[in-house]
C-alpha positions as CSV (number, residue, x, y, z in Angstrom):
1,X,54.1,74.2,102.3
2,X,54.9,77.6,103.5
3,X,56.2,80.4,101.5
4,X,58.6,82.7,103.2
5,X,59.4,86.0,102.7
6,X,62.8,86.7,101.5
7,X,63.8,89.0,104.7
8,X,62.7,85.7,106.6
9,X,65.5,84.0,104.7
10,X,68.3,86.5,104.7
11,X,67.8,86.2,108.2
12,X,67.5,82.6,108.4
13,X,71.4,82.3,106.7
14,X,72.5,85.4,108.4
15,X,72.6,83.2,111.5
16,X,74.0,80.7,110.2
17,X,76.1,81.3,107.2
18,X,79.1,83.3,107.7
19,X,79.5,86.1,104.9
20,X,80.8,89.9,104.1
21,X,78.0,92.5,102.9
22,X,80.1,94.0,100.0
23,X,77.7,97.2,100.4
24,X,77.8,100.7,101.9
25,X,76.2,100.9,105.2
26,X,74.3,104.4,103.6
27,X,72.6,101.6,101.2
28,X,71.6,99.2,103.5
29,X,72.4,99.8,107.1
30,X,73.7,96.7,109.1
31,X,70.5,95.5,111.0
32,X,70.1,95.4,114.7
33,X,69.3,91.1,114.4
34,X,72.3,89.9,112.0
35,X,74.4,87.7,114.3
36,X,77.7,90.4,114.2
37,X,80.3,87.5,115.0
38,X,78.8,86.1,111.1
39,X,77.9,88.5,109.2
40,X,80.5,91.2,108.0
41,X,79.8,94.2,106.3
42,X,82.5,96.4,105.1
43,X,81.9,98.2,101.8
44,X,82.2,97.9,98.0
45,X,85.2,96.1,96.4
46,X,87.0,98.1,94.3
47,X,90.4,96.7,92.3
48,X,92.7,99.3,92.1
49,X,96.1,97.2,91.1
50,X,98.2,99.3,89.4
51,X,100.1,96.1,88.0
52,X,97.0,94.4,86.6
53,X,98.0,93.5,83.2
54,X,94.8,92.6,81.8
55,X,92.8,94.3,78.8
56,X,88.9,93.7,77.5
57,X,88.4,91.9,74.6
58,X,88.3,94.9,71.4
59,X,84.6,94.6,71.7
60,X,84.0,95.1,74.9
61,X,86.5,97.7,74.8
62,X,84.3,99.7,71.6
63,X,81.5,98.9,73.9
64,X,82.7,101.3,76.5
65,X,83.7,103.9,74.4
66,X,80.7,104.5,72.4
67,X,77.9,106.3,73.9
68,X,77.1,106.8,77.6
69,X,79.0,104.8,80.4
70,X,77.1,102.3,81.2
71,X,75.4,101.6,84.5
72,X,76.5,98.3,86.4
73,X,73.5,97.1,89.3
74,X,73.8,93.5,90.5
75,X,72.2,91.5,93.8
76,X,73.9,88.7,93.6
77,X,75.1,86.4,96.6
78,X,77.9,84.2,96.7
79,X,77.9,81.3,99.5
80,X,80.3,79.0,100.2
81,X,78.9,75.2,100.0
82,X,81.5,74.6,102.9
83,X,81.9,77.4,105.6
């Protein structure tokens, strides 16, 4: 069995999978071999509703305001079974 490395299998879904880099390009630049008709990258996601009528549980809420804001770093990857 072969191991790959993980570039070699960004790459391999990157021309094949279509998807949106939710990233700044200052992070990660958009590389020179993603297949541009697939892969998408625009920049972080923020929700800025003004109507959003939804509040944090009181703990999470006590959470935040206690102490130093915390810090938020994820690598995650969504991919949709069905493109």
């Amino acid at each position: 069995d072969k191991e790959y490395e993980p570039y070699e299998v960004i790459n391999w879904l990157h021309d094949r999978i279509p998807g949106i880099n939710c990233y700044s390009r200052h992070v990660l630049p958009h590389a020179e071999d993603w297949n541009s008709d697939l892969v998408h990258q625009t920049s972080y996601i923020m929700l800025q509703h003004k109507n959003f009528d939804w509040n944090p549980p009181k703990y999470v809420e006590d959470f935040l305001n206690n102490g130093e804001p915390p810090i938020y770093i994820g690598f995650g990857s969504m991919i949709h079974k069905d493109p």
